[in-house]
Amino acid sequence: MSSIISQGWPAPAKLNLFLHVNGRRDDGYHELQTLFQFIDYCDYLDFKVTKSSTLKLHSNMGGVVADSDNLILRAAKLLQIVSGCNKGAEIWLDKRLPMGGGIGGGSSDAATTLVALNALWDTRLNREQLKEIGLQLGADVPVFINGFSAFAEGVGEEFQSVSPKEYWYLVLIPDVHVSTAEIFQDPDLPRNTPKLDIDSLMKGNWQNDCQELVAKRYPQVAKTLRWLLEYAPSRMTGTGACVFGEFELQQQALDVLAKLPSDMTGFVAKGANISSLELRLAQL
């Protein structure tokens, strides 16, 4: 096994189709209601299992994130500790998702690492155990481990599978890194959206409670939103910076992408209620 590289493990992006902030808890975390849907735009990871317990990461990020902070290495180490596994891994990351974009890049990489190495190391943890490990790494990690579009509550860790319409999305990437912690600490963030039952929430009229504040703090986000709203229903995902517009047809999204000003970047992707990681796992 040590000489075989398991290739092409996707770490898909997600969109928050809505994000409501219902209140702040005593521990400083926020009560949320949100709807996660995956898109078919991904980072990719390859893994080689090694006989020693050493973990080594190769990536195209050029040292942007220190190893001690890297969620991929932290995920692999936690899986070793929890499972008692004495194997290691060499990992290659092809980074395509923007950092600080609100589409889950780091969290998705961590989830794919946990799911893939659980299979490749034959550690045999169940999905709930993997979610518990993932929650230690970040609130969004469990939804990527879960593998299905989900309505989430709590701090984002309590969820149930749902099947929203799988639109085509044009996702635009403002050239700015938004700090999730700073947004949730800002006194101007609305924190009083009433909690609604899932049936009411799934009927639409969706909003992102962080959007107005982020647009005020980051002019690049406001400019991108204004441009995209000319062409389609558009919102910010997560705490930003990425914004997305929804389209019935792929060609409609591609036509708008072709009109993108030279100072903006983006991509077209399909909504997916089953994640590409879930489909990859099913191939084993």
JSON list of C-alpha atoms in Angstrom, two decimals, residues 14-135:
[
{"chain": "A", "resi": 14, "resn": "LYS", "atom": "CA", "xyz": [-20.21, 24.98, -0.88]},
{"chain": "A", "resi": 15, "resn": "LEU", "atom": "CA", "xyz": [-22.60, 27.88, -1.04]},
{"chain": "A", "resi": 16, "resn": "ASN", "atom": "CA", "xyz": [-24.76, 29.17, 1.80]},
{"chain": "A", "resi": 17, "resn": "LEU", "atom": "CA", "xyz": [-28.04, 29.67, -0.04]},
{"chain": "A", "resi": 18, "resn": "PHE", "atom": "CA", "xyz": [-29.16, 31.63, 2.99]},
{"chain": "A", "resi": 19, "resn": "LEU", "atom": "CA", "xyz": [-27.51, 32.53, 6.30]},
{"chain": "A", "resi": 20, "resn": "HIS", "atom": "CA", "xyz": [-29.55, 33.82, 9.25]},
{"chain": "A", "resi": 21, "resn": "VAL", "atom": "CA", "xyz": [-27.97, 34.90, 12.54]},
{"chain": "A", "resi": 22, "resn": "ASN", "atom": "CA", "xyz": [-30.48, 34.23, 15.32]},
{"chain": "A", "resi": 23, "resn": "GLY", "atom": "CA", "xyz": [-28.49, 35.29, 18.37]},
{"chain": "A", "resi": 24, "resn": "ARG", "atom": "CA", "xyz": [-25.24, 35.07, 20.29]},
{"chain": "A", "resi": 25, "resn": "ARG", "atom": "CA", "xyz": [-24.62, 32.39, 22.89]},
{"chain": "A", "resi": 26, "resn": "ASP", "atom": "CA", "xyz": [-22.91, 32.85, 26.26]},
{"chain": "A", "resi": 27, "resn": "ASP", "atom": "CA", "xyz": [-19.77, 31.13, 24.90]},
{"chain": "A", "resi": 28, "resn": "GLY", "atom": "CA", "xyz": [-19.45, 33.76, 22.16]},
{"chain": "A", "resi": 29, "resn": "TYR", "atom": "CA", "xyz": [-20.60, 31.50, 19.32]},
{"chain": "A", "resi": 30, "resn": "HIS", "atom": "CA", "xyz": [-23.65, 32.46, 17.29]},
{"chain": "A", "resi": 31, "resn": "GLU", "atom": "CA", "xyz": [-26.89, 30.61, 16.75]},
{"chain": "A", "resi": 32, "resn": "LEU", "atom": "CA", "xyz": [-27.38, 30.22, 13.00]},
{"chain": "A", "resi": 33, "resn": "GLN", "atom": "CA", "xyz": [-29.81, 28.85, 10.47]},
{"chain": "A", "resi": 34, "resn": "THR", "atom": "CA", "xyz": [-28.33, 28.20, 7.04]},
{"chain": "A", "resi": 35, "resn": "LEU", "atom": "CA", "xyz": [-28.72, 26.09, 3.92]},
{"chain": "A", "resi": 36, "resn": "PHE", "atom": "CA", "xyz": [-25.61, 24.45, 2.48]},
{"chain": "A", "resi": 37, "resn": "GLN", "atom": "CA", "xyz": [-25.47, 23.26, -1.11]},
{"chain": "A", "resi": 38, "resn": "PHE", "atom": "CA", "xyz": [-22.37, 21.88, -2.81]},
{"chain": "A", "resi": 39, "resn": "ILE", "atom": "CA", "xyz": [-21.12, 22.93, -6.24]},
{"chain": "A", "resi": 40, "resn": "ASP", "atom": "CA", "xyz": [-19.04, 20.94, -8.71]},
{"chain": "A", "resi": 41, "resn": "TYR", "atom": "CA", "xyz": [-15.95, 23.14, -8.30]},
{"chain": "A", "resi": 42, "resn": "CYS", "atom": "CA", "xyz": [-13.25, 21.61, -6.13]},
{"chain": "A", "resi": 43, "resn": "ASP", "atom": "CA", "xyz": [-9.77, 21.41, -4.73]},
{"chain": "A", "resi": 44, "resn": "TYR", "atom": "CA", "xyz": [-8.21, 17.99, -5.37]},
{"chain": "A", "resi": 45, "resn": "LEU", "atom": "CA", "xyz": [-6.07, 15.85, -3.06]},
{"chain": "A", "resi": 46, "resn": "ASP", "atom": "CA", "xyz": [-3.93, 12.78, -3.68]},
{"chain": "A", "resi": 47, "resn": "PHE", "atom": "CA", "xyz": [-2.78, 10.48, -0.87]},
{"chain": "A", "resi": 48, "resn": "LYS", "atom": "CA", "xyz": [0.02, 7.96, -0.47]},
{"chain": "A", "resi": 49, "resn": "VAL", "atom": "CA", "xyz": [-0.14, 5.83, 2.69]},
{"chain": "A", "resi": 50, "resn": "THR", "atom": "CA", "xyz": [3.23, 5.35, 4.41]},
{"chain": "A", "resi": 51, "resn": "LYS", "atom": "CA", "xyz": [4.39, 2.81, 6.97]},
{"chain": "A", "resi": 52, "resn": "SER", "atom": "CA", "xyz": [5.84, 5.46, 9.26]},
{"chain": "A", "resi": 53, "resn": "SER", "atom": "CA", "xyz": [3.52, 7.87, 11.08]},
{"chain": "A", "resi": 54, "resn": "THR", "atom": "CA", "xyz": [5.03, 10.92, 9.36]},
{"chain": "A", "resi": 55, "resn": "LEU", "atom": "CA", "xyz": [2.65, 13.34, 7.63]},
{"chain": "A", "resi": 56, "resn": "LYS", "atom": "CA", "xyz": [3.90, 15.40, 4.70]},
{"chain": "A", "resi": 57, "resn": "LEU", "atom": "CA", "xyz": [1.98, 17.89, 2.56]},
{"chain": "A", "resi": 58, "resn": "HIS", "atom": "CA", "xyz": [2.87, 19.14, -0.91]},
{"chain": "A", "resi": 59, "resn": "SER", "atom": "CA", "xyz": [0.75, 21.97, -2.32]},
{"chain": "A", "resi": 60, "resn": "ASN", "atom": "CA", "xyz": [0.66, 24.70, -4.95]},
{"chain": "A", "resi": 61, "resn": "MET", "atom": "CA", "xyz": [0.01, 27.34, -2.28]},
{"chain": "A", "resi": 62, "resn": "GLY", "atom": "CA", "xyz": [3.66, 28.34, -1.89]},
{"chain": "A", "resi": 63, "resn": "GLY", "atom": "CA", "xyz": [3.82, 28.37, 1.92]},
{"chain": "A", "resi": 64, "resn": "VAL", "atom": "CA", "xyz": [0.80, 30.67, 2.37]},
{"chain": "A", "resi": 65, "resn": "VAL", "atom": "CA", "xyz": [-0.31, 28.66, 5.41]},
{"chain": "A", "resi": 66, "resn": "ALA", "atom": "CA", "xyz": [2.15, 27.35, 8.02]},
{"chain": "A", "resi": 67, "resn": "ASP", "atom": "CA", "xyz": [2.10, 23.58, 8.57]},
{"chain": "A", "resi": 68, "resn": "SER", "atom": "CA", "xyz": [1.03, 24.10, 12.20]},
{"chain": "A", "resi": 69, "resn": "ASP", "atom": "CA", "xyz": [-2.08, 25.96, 11.00]},
{"chain": "A", "resi": 70, "resn": "ASN", "atom": "CA", "xyz": [-2.84, 23.80, 7.97]},
{"chain": "A", "resi": 71, "resn": "LEU", "atom": "CA", "xyz": [-6.21, 22.10, 8.34]},
{"chain": "A", "resi": 72, "resn": "ILE", "atom": "CA", "xyz": [-5.16, 19.15, 6.17]},
{"chain": "A", "resi": 73, "resn": "LEU", "atom": "CA", "xyz": [-2.25, 18.21, 8.44]},
{"chain": "A", "resi": 74, "resn": "ARG", "atom": "CA", "xyz": [-4.25, 18.95, 11.57]},
{"chain": "A", "resi": 75, "resn": "ALA", "atom": "CA", "xyz": [-7.08, 16.70, 10.31]},
{"chain": "A", "resi": 76, "resn": "ALA", "atom": "CA", "xyz": [-4.70, 13.84, 9.54]},
{"chain": "A", "resi": 77, "resn": "LYS", "atom": "CA", "xyz": [-3.01, 14.15, 12.93]},
{"chain": "A", "resi": 78, "resn": "LEU", "atom": "CA", "xyz": [-6.32, 14.18, 14.79]},
{"chain": "A", "resi": 79, "resn": "LEU", "atom": "CA", "xyz": [-7.45, 11.07, 12.90]},
{"chain": "A", "resi": 80, "resn": "GLN", "atom": "CA", "xyz": [-4.22, 9.32, 13.92]},
{"chain": "A", "resi": 81, "resn": "ILE", "atom": "CA", "xyz": [-4.76, 10.24, 17.57]},
{"chain": "A", "resi": 82, "resn": "VAL", "atom": "CA", "xyz": [-8.46, 9.34, 17.76]},
{"chain": "A", "resi": 83, "resn": "SER", "atom": "CA", "xyz": [-8.13, 6.07, 15.82]},
{"chain": "A", "resi": 84, "resn": "GLY", "atom": "CA", "xyz": [-4.76, 4.99, 17.25]},
{"chain": "A", "resi": 85, "resn": "CYS", "atom": "CA", "xyz": [-3.48, 4.53, 13.70]},
{"chain": "A", "resi": 86, "resn": "ASN", "atom": "CA", "xyz": [0.31, 4.33, 13.36]},
{"chain": "A", "resi": 87, "resn": "LYS", "atom": "CA", "xyz": [0.38, 4.80, 9.59]},
{"chain": "A", "resi": 88, "resn": "GLY", "atom": "CA", "xyz": [1.26, 8.10, 7.93]},
{"chain": "A", "resi": 89, "resn": "ALA", "atom": "CA", "xyz": [0.65, 9.77, 4.61]},
{"chain": "A", "resi": 90, "resn": "GLU", "atom": "CA", "xyz": [2.13, 11.92, 1.92]},
{"chain": "A", "resi": 91, "resn": "ILE", "atom": "CA", "xyz": [-0.52, 14.32, 0.63]},
{"chain": "A", "resi": 92, "resn": "TRP", "atom": "CA", "xyz": [-0.65, 16.45, -2.50]},
{"chain": "A", "resi": 93, "resn": "LEU", "atom": "CA", "xyz": [-3.06, 19.41, -2.69]},
{"chain": "A", "resi": 94, "resn": "ASP", "atom": "CA", "xyz": [-4.12, 21.03, -5.96]},
{"chain": "A", "resi": 95, "resn": "LYS", "atom": "CA", "xyz": [-5.60, 24.27, -4.57]},
{"chain": "A", "resi": 96, "resn": "ARG", "atom": "CA", "xyz": [-8.30, 25.83, -6.76]},
{"chain": "A", "resi": 97, "resn": "LEU", "atom": "CA", "xyz": [-10.76, 27.32, -4.27]},
{"chain": "A", "resi": 98, "resn": "PRO", "atom": "CA", "xyz": [-10.02, 30.85, -3.02]},
{"chain": "A", "resi": 99, "resn": "MET", "atom": "CA", "xyz": [-9.03, 31.32, 0.61]},
{"chain": "A", "resi": 100, "resn": "GLY", "atom": "CA", "xyz": [-11.28, 33.50, 2.75]},
{"chain": "A", "resi": 101, "resn": "GLY", "atom": "CA", "xyz": [-14.00, 33.33, 0.12]},
{"chain": "A", "resi": 102, "resn": "GLY", "atom": "CA", "xyz": [-16.83, 31.80, 2.14]},
{"chain": "A", "resi": 103, "resn": "ILE", "atom": "CA", "xyz": [-17.06, 28.72, -0.07]},
{"chain": "A", "resi": 104, "resn": "GLY", "atom": "CA", "xyz": [-15.42, 26.38, 2.43]},
{"chain": "A", "resi": 105, "resn": "GLY", "atom": "CA", "xyz": [-12.03, 25.68, 0.88]},
{"chain": "A", "resi": 106, "resn": "GLY", "atom": "CA", "xyz": [-10.03, 24.93, 4.03]},
{"chain": "A", "resi": 107, "resn": "SER", "atom": "CA", "xyz": [-12.91, 23.15, 5.75]},
{"chain": "A", "resi": 108, "resn": "SER", "atom": "CA", "xyz": [-13.55, 21.03, 2.67]},
{"chain": "A", "resi": 109, "resn": "ASP", "atom": "CA", "xyz": [-9.86, 20.09, 2.40]},
{"chain": "A", "resi": 110, "resn": "ALA", "atom": "CA", "xyz": [-9.94, 18.96, 6.05]},
{"chain": "A", "resi": 111, "resn": "ALA", "atom": "CA", "xyz": [-13.12, 16.92, 5.50]},
{"chain": "A", "resi": 112, "resn": "THR", "atom": "CA", "xyz": [-11.71, 15.20, 2.42]},
{"chain": "A", "resi": 113, "resn": "THR", "atom": "CA", "xyz": [-8.54, 14.37, 4.35]},
{"chain": "A", "resi": 114, "resn": "LEU", "atom": "CA", "xyz": [-10.57, 12.77, 7.15]},
{"chain": "A", "resi": 115, "resn": "VAL", "atom": "CA", "xyz": [-12.84, 10.81, 4.79]},
{"chain": "A", "resi": 116, "resn": "ALA", "atom": "CA", "xyz": [-10.05, 9.66, 2.48]},
{"chain": "A", "resi": 117, "resn": "LEU", "atom": "CA", "xyz": [-7.55, 8.64, 5.17]},
{"chain": "A", "resi": 118, "resn": "ASN", "atom": "CA", "xyz": [-10.28, 6.91, 7.20]},
{"chain": "A", "resi": 119, "resn": "ALA", "atom": "CA", "xyz": [-10.77, 4.72, 4.13]},
{"chain": "A", "resi": 120, "resn": "LEU", "atom": "CA", "xyz": [-7.13, 4.38, 3.08]},
{"chain": "A", "resi": 121, "resn": "TRP", "atom": "CA", "xyz": [-5.80, 3.75, 6.62]},
{"chain": "A", "resi": 122, "resn": "ASP", "atom": "CA", "xyz": [-8.74, 1.39, 7.23]},
{"chain": "A", "resi": 123, "resn": "THR", "atom": "CA", "xyz": [-9.39, 3.11, 10.57]},
{"chain": "A", "resi": 124, "resn": "ARG", "atom": "CA", "xyz": [-13.11, 2.31, 10.27]},
{"chain": "A", "resi": 125, "resn": "LEU", "atom": "CA", "xyz": [-14.50, 5.30, 12.12]},
{"chain": "A", "resi": 126, "resn": "ASN", "atom": "CA", "xyz": [-18.14, 5.92, 11.32]},
{"chain": "A", "resi": 127, "resn": "ARG", "atom": "CA", "xyz": [-19.43, 9.17, 9.87]},
{"chain": "A", "resi": 128, "resn": "GLU", "atom": "CA", "xyz": [-20.58, 10.54, 13.21]},
{"chain": "A", "resi": 129, "resn": "GLN", "atom": "CA", "xyz": [-17.12, 9.98, 14.69]},
{"chain": "A", "resi": 130, "resn": "LEU", "atom": "CA", "xyz": [-15.54, 11.76, 11.72]},
{"chain": "A", "resi": 131, "resn": "LYS", "atom": "CA", "xyz": [-17.94, 14.67, 12.16]},
{"chain": "A", "resi": 132, "resn": "GLU", "atom": "CA", "xyz": [-16.91, 14.97, 15.82]},
{"chain": "A", "resi": 133, "resn": "ILE", "atom": "CA", "xyz": [-13.25, 15.19, 14.75]},
{"chain": "A", "resi": 134, "resn": "GLY", "atom": "CA", "xyz": [-14.18, 17.65, 12.02]},
{"chain": "A", "resi": 135, "resn": "LEU", "atom": "CA", "xyz": [-16.02, 19.96, 14.42]}
]
